[in-house]
Amino acid sequence: MTFGFLVSTPRRHLRSTNLSRVLPRLFARRYLHSESLEDCSVATMSTVNKTAHAFDKTRLDALLNRRFFYAPAFEIYGGVAGLYDYGPPGSSLQANIIAEWRRHFIIEESMLEVDTTIITPSPVFETSGHVARFADWMVKDTVNGEVLRADHLVKNVLEARLEGDREARGVAAAPAAPAPADKKKKKQAKTTAVKLEDAVVAEYESILAQLDNYSGPELGGLMKTHAITNPSSGNPVGEPQQFNLMFASSIGPTGQHPGFLRPETAQGHFLNFARLLEFNNGRVPFASAQVGRAFRNEISPRAGLLRVREFTMAEIEHYVDPLDKKHVRFADVADLELVLLDKFVQAAGQTTTKRMTVGQAVKEGVIANETLGYFVARIYLFLVRIGINKTRLRFRQHMANEMAHYASDCWDAEIQNSIGGWTECVGCADRAAYDLSVHAAKTKQPLVVRQALKEPLIEERAVAEFDKKVLGKTFKGDAGVVSAAVEALDEAGMMKLKGELEQGPATITADRKEFTLQSGMLTIERKTFKTNVREFTPNVIEPSFGIGRILYCLLEHSFWSREQDVERGVLSLPAVVAPTKVLIVPLSARAEFDPLVQEVSLRFRKAGVHARVDDSNTSIGKRYARNDELGTPFGVTLDFASVQNRTMTLRERDTMDQRIGSIEDVIATVTELVNGSIDWAEACQRLPAYDGVQAVE
Amino acid sequence: MTFGFLVSTPRRHLRSTNLSRVLPRLFARRYLHSESLEDCSVATMSTVNKTAHAFDKTRLDALLNRRFFYAPAFEIYGGVAGLYDYGPPGSSLQANIIAEWRRHFIIEESMLEVDTTIITPSPVFETSGHVARFADWMVKDTVNGEVLRADHLVKNVLEARLEGDREARGVAAAPAAPAPADKKKKKQAKTTAVKLEDAVVAEYESILAQLDNYSGPELGGLMKTHAITNPSSGNPVGEPQQFNLMFASSIGPTGQHPGFLRPETAQGHFLNFARLLEFNNGRVPFASAQVGRAFRNEISPRAGLLRVREFTMAEIEHYVDPLDKKHVRFADVADLELVLLDKFVQAAGQTTTKRMTVGQAVKEGVIANETLGYFVARIYLFLVRIGINKTRLRFRQHMANEMAHYASDCWDAEIQNSIGGWTECVGCADRAAYDLSVHAAKTKQPLVVRQALKEPLIEERAVAEFDKKVLGKTFKGDAGVVSAAVEALDEAGMMKLKGELEQGPATITADRKEFTLQSGMLTIERKTFKTNVREFTPNVIEPSFGIGRILYCLLEHSFWSREQDVERGVLSLPAVVAPTKVLIVPLSARAEFDPLVQEVSLRFRKAGVHARVDDSNTSIGKRYARNDELGTPFGVTLDFASVQNRTMTLRERDTMDQRIGSIEDVIATVTELVNGSIDWAEACQRLPAYDGVQAVE
């Protein structure tokens, strides 16, 4: 289960939780890394000073659309809300994020990768609880039939009224509730400057603060009480109805086998648990991992890549002994400092985060156990490595009432962005034994670990021994159910029966009938049992990643414009995820550069560095600028000097700094830069600065 | 469109074509590479002599199941036909095949990767023709309701009768039609030794030869004429009905937007054509590429990974000028020799293949054009590189009546295997301008290339000039439709009208009415037009890969058993796709080996070589044998000598040959072996043979 979706409570726990619940917080207008380090003294590229201009979402959107990072799917057919296609740079960025995820988690932790089907027969989701409860409340405009999400409607209308009240009072927008960045939303619930009674303001604020606690009928009640109508039409809306978010289909030609598209990849892991355990030689802990598509039929998605109907997830299910949630590599991360927003702070109505090492957090019980803490830390390291700004990343703990009863702890990695404020992009939950238990109960398959005990377990318990002859004579065909009823008694029940029989006849209910037992029929004794095998259902720690959300936040965090020209957008993607690592720029497309261009291309390919040639008929500066938009971190220029002296200049995207060296040296340096074994400062020590005129920008 | 599915004709052109149509041909019982090269003289690992035992599908299936390469999905819920989950080695093998596909096609050819949605609104598939025609004919058992594919039923029953006839006549099974390897099929249509009339035999054979030419009602007719019933029940079956193979669903909460799961990834490419063309600076040729899931609701899938309801495809759409289908890199592949089965040979009822270079084939018109030939060659190189046995790979051309009217040529890469005989695993078609044209016509979006002409195009054609005043006076509100009707005339029509007007009044039909034109209303003149831009709809060459089918065939081609022990299965997967490249085997799990194990692991990781440690408590020989089953090509052993002298032995999977060297040398050698820059023969020259006792097998 993913993105905080927990079976026991519906909407509140969907992956979209934060988007709807946590109001976007105001944040500094200068989003990018605040450290300012000049030229070659920088430690890493991601700390380069990318101040220049304030973040401009319109410009970013224009760039992403123009360069086809992604675009609405079926655009030429008018589009479908919540479905997006990735173009070449977006696909490549996504593939690189996934490749790094595989390296960071699957390879480095020796996880067992699986690839399971999307189509899932209905019984699986009946067991998991999705058929009954994976739903949102929706309302219909009674006149034009438009469908709205009930909680979003209440939120949008009340927020607009509060905003109107503030305008009427001449108060600036409260920091906690800025107008949503999403234009359509804005259009939906228009703000009019109308002053409200103080009591009404207080009531609205109270409703908004606990929006996730209302059931569907309660939301319907609020709409009546507060005369909430569809803001885009002014029409009344009907009673809230539940809408299951799974896409339904039918398997095979008879129509008798309903199925669903998975809303998460997790069930595919759980159903294969027995095979995976065997693959791991019967031992826990181990983890399965899967990257794949999942589907949620959102009611009316309007938040770009943050809320979509089809998305790529990466999920880990780590199976662990419930009695031992230590992690063998915990020491590796114990000193890592994280920004945490714990449940107690939130329950007190606050959002004050604290910095804490993972070691401290586990020691003080803020994070429930070592394994959970280990994964929270690993998630942090992954996100920062691919380029998420660590000052805009925090871990928020689920509050007690947010979690299902069986879960013991859950932390979301929230990444700040201009659409959703602090948005859940990764969930990390300790789901206890729930998933394996329900499937085992339903299928009668033992989804358990059997562990040989070093010391045999010795246990004393009461057991009944029957005189079968007497029993058969007395109860005839009922003898079996009577003895089964006795054997089904727990320890206390057994001892009570023993006591009763010592006094005289005792009665027992079996198969809805009462039977009278006599002392001659059975004896009850406490006996000692010795077992060499312990059997248990492992607990599951589940880190679950929404790749599209991470990708979008990464694009926001990476985007800025050159100081000298706001039109010149740059995506400062780290080399590890950048779609192309090196741009090869010959001075012109003239044939004399061809052999060198081919040589350099081949050398980069052999070194495993993804390079592209741009020999288009435009200035070198323009070609670089075009590739700054695509996030290409390095560029090499081949000119007449290259032909003559076999030298090549190297240009770094963020600083526009240029270096020069022999073709061999530059390629070796770039290879190390891309592999991350050196940083730009070290590269500068190897290659002297270049101050020629060839690539004036 | 993929796997030979062409819109104009339904079942016959589905990807499953071959599986149903081409009878499994008898092939040598020794499936594996026949070249026998001893020890270190081998040129490449794939030519190592892997004779030993005859191919045993039961053993392979047992291995794949036991080691969890893949397994029926939802097994603990009773399973669902045609849905499979990949376990750790299968996932990894699949991921490596895809990674190599990306490298071989996308990176090396600078293709534009896209990642489009699976959920597709109905109008898209209405335009493409899938809603109307992507269907199979099925029949229902009239008593128990079992659903069967109509063509499969006829085929199975008639083949069983012919087989029974041969038995009765005491004739051995004909080479062209051995009993199917699929046990269920065998069970379905039981063979009984009943002799048939000679005329009946001839009739059955004629029906089988042209099975794909029958429509649904014709298949129904055959069932009646030849008293074909459900072989598993003996019950009669009903009339054949069409069953659309797309999984249907509904997008959004209103139920008003029907959608389907894509049965191929191709439409996602075509719909983004305009954006992709812009990304490529408006120039053709270029190609888009996509790897992703597709779905087909097969009626009753029973052929393992060869016929599934959900599968991973890799598709390329190469857009090319219809007037210039040359390929700039054709010379690179022109000398490659392929095994071809052309359409003329097949039309003559034969299956004789011929060896031919790609250059020859294109020159002689066997393959329609250079671009198609180039991709056929690149497909061959890819398949052989990942380990497909080239002696069991051929390219079969579609026959004229197999292709849609708009397609100009189509070749399937067929791989021989024990389930489906020669099975289509890759399709490669020249689809002309069909796909872009239908979407452009439907959406009114210009899916065209505009090409600046070096020489302006000069064209003379007749045009009409109207005296609008007179026209308006005469026809009033109809003036517009009249002038439009004139302008819509073709050259001949226009000149005819000009002639008529010179004689007197002329009539023209517009909007279902007749109008009389006079010479004063318009003049028609031939004029010269000059254009600097040529506009055209590019043609599409489409290589389309079924990854699961390739993966299964690869497993069959790689499997063999050791001569000394049939129980010891080996998967001779090439290093490039092997799930794990190197097994690190310490003599025991004793702590004294730990530092070395960690050092060696780290060094392999730094070199980018995926290694795994097996320190389980069993003999080195057993550990190697276990990893032979997983296809791990290399193993290194750390023992007391390693601790003392920093030496390590290296073991090659197929030959079990062992070498020894310093830890550094062995790691360097393995890294080059895995990267493919040296082969085992070269490795043997660097590292002396080891004849110690440590890893007796």
Short mmCIF file of C-alpha atoms in Angstrom, two decimals, chain A residues 462-639:
data_model
loop_
_atom_site.label_atom_id
_atom_site.label_comp_id
_atom_site.label_asym_id
_atom_site.label_seq_id
_atom_site.Cartn_x
_atom_site.Cartn_y
_atom_site.Cartn_z
CA ALA A 462 -3.43 -27.39 29.01
CA VAL A 463 -4.52 -30.17 26.66
CA ALA A 464 -7.53 -32.44 26.66
CA GLU A 465 -7.36 -36.19 26.19
CA PHE A 466 -10.60 -37.91 25.30
CA ASP A 467 -11.90 -41.36 26.00
CA LYS A 468 -13.08 -41.82 22.48
CA LYS A 469 -15.19 -44.86 23.22
CA VAL A 470 -17.23 -43.11 25.86
CA LEU A 471 -17.45 -39.96 23.79
CA GLY A 472 -18.68 -41.88 20.74
CA LYS A 473 -21.25 -43.81 22.76
CA THR A 474 -22.60 -40.65 24.34
CA PHE A 475 -22.64 -38.19 21.41
CA LYS A 476 -22.68 -40.51 18.39
CA GLY A 477 -22.20 -38.45 15.25
CA ASP A 478 -21.62 -35.29 17.31
CA ALA A 479 -18.54 -36.68 19.05
CA GLY A 480 -16.24 -34.95 16.57
CA VAL A 481 -17.69 -31.46 16.97
CA VAL A 482 -17.69 -31.83 20.75
CA SER A 483 -14.01 -32.72 20.92
CA ALA A 484 -13.20 -29.96 18.41
CA ALA A 485 -15.07 -27.45 20.57
CA VAL A 486 -13.04 -28.47 23.59
CA GLU A 487 -9.77 -28.28 21.69
CA ALA A 488 -10.66 -24.82 20.43
CA LEU A 489 -10.81 -23.44 23.97
CA ASP A 490 -8.02 -21.14 25.00
CA GLU A 491 -5.86 -21.76 28.02
CA ALA A 492 -8.23 -20.04 30.43
CA GLY A 493 -11.29 -21.79 29.00
CA MET A 494 -9.56 -25.14 29.21
CA MET A 495 -8.61 -24.62 32.86
CA LYS A 496 -12.14 -23.44 33.68
CA LEU A 497 -13.59 -26.60 32.13
CA LYS A 498 -11.11 -28.68 34.07
CA GLY A 499 -12.30 -27.02 37.29
CA GLU A 500 -15.95 -27.54 36.39
CA LEU A 501 -15.45 -31.20 35.56
CA GLU A 502 -13.76 -31.72 38.90
CA GLN A 503 -17.03 -30.46 40.49
CA GLY A 504 -19.38 -32.53 38.27
CA PRO A 505 -20.90 -32.33 34.77
CA ALA A 506 -20.12 -29.30 32.60
CA THR A 507 -21.76 -28.01 29.45
CA ILE A 508 -20.15 -26.94 26.20
CA THR A 509 -21.69 -25.38 23.08
CA ALA A 510 -20.76 -26.88 19.76
CA ASP A 511 -22.41 -26.44 16.40
CA ARG A 512 -25.10 -24.33 18.11
CA LYS A 513 -26.10 -27.16 20.44
CA GLU A 514 -25.33 -27.71 24.10
CA PHE A 515 -23.62 -30.88 25.22
CA THR A 516 -23.04 -32.10 28.72
CA LEU A 517 -19.57 -33.40 29.50
CA GLN A 518 -18.76 -35.81 32.34
CA SER A 519 -15.40 -36.29 33.97
CA GLY A 520 -15.04 -39.80 32.55
CA MET A 521 -15.13 -38.58 28.99
CA LEU A 522 -11.92 -36.57 29.08
CA THR A 523 -9.03 -35.50 31.22
CA ILE A 524 -7.44 -32.08 31.05
CA GLU A 525 -3.77 -31.74 32.00
CA ARG A 526 -1.11 -29.10 31.69
CA LYS A 527 1.73 -30.48 29.62
CA THR A 528 5.11 -29.25 28.54
CA PHE A 529 5.77 -28.73 24.83
CA LYS A 530 9.09 -28.26 23.22
CA THR A 531 9.48 -26.81 19.73
CA ASN A 532 12.57 -26.21 17.62
CA VAL A 533 10.85 -24.03 15.09
CA ARG A 534 9.39 -20.59 15.49
CA GLU A 535 6.73 -19.58 12.97
CA PHE A 536 5.80 -15.94 12.41
CA THR A 537 4.30 -13.55 9.91
CA PRO A 538 6.95 -10.97 9.10
CA ASN A 539 6.21 -7.29 9.38
CA VAL A 540 6.48 -5.09 6.32
CA ILE A 541 8.31 -1.78 6.11
CA GLU A 542 7.22 -0.10 2.90
CA PRO A 543 9.04 2.78 1.20
CA SER A 544 6.88 3.81 -1.75
CA PHE A 545 7.98 6.41 -4.33
CA GLY A 546 5.85 8.46 -6.73
CA ILE A 547 8.34 8.92 -9.56
CA GLY A 548 6.30 11.56 -11.43
CA ARG A 549 5.93 13.73 -8.35
CA ILE A 550 9.64 13.51 -7.58
CA LEU A 551 10.44 14.29 -11.21
CA TYR A 552 8.23 17.37 -11.23
CA CYS A 553 9.64 18.71 -7.93
CA LEU A 554 13.15 18.08 -9.24
CA LEU A 555 12.38 20.17 -12.33
CA GLU A 556 11.13 23.02 -10.13
CA HIS A 557 14.14 22.82 -7.86
CA SER A 558 16.50 22.77 -10.84
CA PHE A 559 15.02 25.64 -12.80
CA TRP A 560 16.37 29.18 -12.85
CA SER A 561 17.14 31.94 -15.35
CA ARG A 562 20.42 33.62 -16.18
CA GLU A 563 20.96 36.93 -14.43
CA GLN A 564 21.69 38.72 -17.68
CA ASP A 565 18.66 37.37 -19.48
CA VAL A 566 15.48 36.08 -17.89
CA GLU A 567 14.62 34.34 -21.15
CA ARG A 568 17.61 32.04 -20.75
CA GLY A 569 16.28 29.25 -18.59
CA VAL A 570 18.60 26.65 -17.09
CA LEU A 571 17.82 23.26 -15.59
CA SER A 572 20.60 22.48 -13.14
CA LEU A 573 20.03 18.74 -13.14
CA PRO A 574 22.85 16.69 -11.60
CA ALA A 575 24.80 14.68 -14.15
CA VAL A 576 23.51 11.42 -12.69
CA VAL A 577 19.97 12.14 -13.93
CA ALA A 578 20.53 14.66 -16.74
CA PRO A 579 19.04 13.34 -20.01
CA THR A 580 22.30 14.00 -21.86
CA LYS A 581 25.62 14.28 -20.04
CA VAL A 582 27.75 16.04 -22.64
CA LEU A 583 27.00 18.16 -25.66
CA ILE A 584 29.57 17.96 -28.43
CA VAL A 585 29.67 21.24 -30.32
CA PRO A 586 31.76 21.51 -33.46
CA LEU A 587 32.39 25.10 -34.51
CA SER A 588 30.36 24.36 -37.62
CA ALA A 589 29.00 21.41 -39.62
CA ARG A 590 32.00 21.65 -41.98
CA ALA A 591 33.43 18.33 -43.06
CA GLU A 592 36.85 19.04 -41.56
CA PHE A 593 35.42 18.63 -38.05
CA ASP A 594 33.70 15.33 -38.83
CA PRO A 595 36.56 12.94 -37.99
CA LEU A 596 37.13 14.64 -34.63
CA VAL A 597 33.41 14.73 -33.83
CA GLN A 598 33.19 11.02 -34.56
CA GLU A 599 36.29 10.25 -32.55
CA VAL A 600 35.11 12.20 -29.53
CA SER A 601 31.59 10.66 -29.76
CA LEU A 602 33.04 7.18 -29.89
CA ARG A 603 35.38 7.82 -26.97
CA PHE A 604 32.53 9.10 -24.84
CA ARG A 605 30.40 6.10 -25.80
CA LYS A 606 33.21 3.72 -24.85
CA ALA A 607 33.53 5.50 -21.52
CA GLY A 608 29.79 4.97 -20.99
CA VAL A 609 29.05 8.70 -21.08
CA HIS A 610 25.89 9.63 -22.98
CA ALA A 611 26.86 12.43 -25.37
CA ARG A 612 25.00 14.14 -28.21
CA VAL A 613 26.32 16.17 -31.10
CA ASP A 614 24.77 19.52 -32.00
CA ASP A 615 26.18 20.62 -35.34
CA SER A 616 23.19 22.77 -36.26
CA ASN A 617 23.75 25.97 -38.11
CA THR A 618 23.64 28.42 -35.23
CA SER A 619 26.13 30.06 -32.87
CA ILE A 620 27.89 28.00 -30.23
CA GLY A 621 26.36 30.22 -27.55
CA LYS A 622 22.85 29.53 -28.79
CA ARG A 623 23.53 25.82 -28.95
CA TYR A 624 24.73 25.86 -25.36
CA ALA A 625 21.74 27.92 -24.27
CA ARG A 626 19.40 25.42 -25.90
CA ASN A 627 21.07 22.62 -23.99
CA ASP A 628 21.03 24.52 -20.71
CA GLU A 629 17.26 24.22 -21.03
CA LEU A 630 17.60 20.46 -21.33
CA GLY A 631 19.86 20.28 -18.30
CA THR A 632 22.97 19.05 -20.13
CA PRO A 633 25.73 19.62 -17.55
CA PHE A 634 28.80 19.71 -19.79
CA GLY A 635 29.69 20.83 -23.25
CA VAL A 636 32.84 20.37 -25.32
CA THR A 637 33.73 22.52 -28.29
CA LEU A 638 35.72 21.39 -31.28
CA ASP A 639 37.27 24.17 -33.35
#
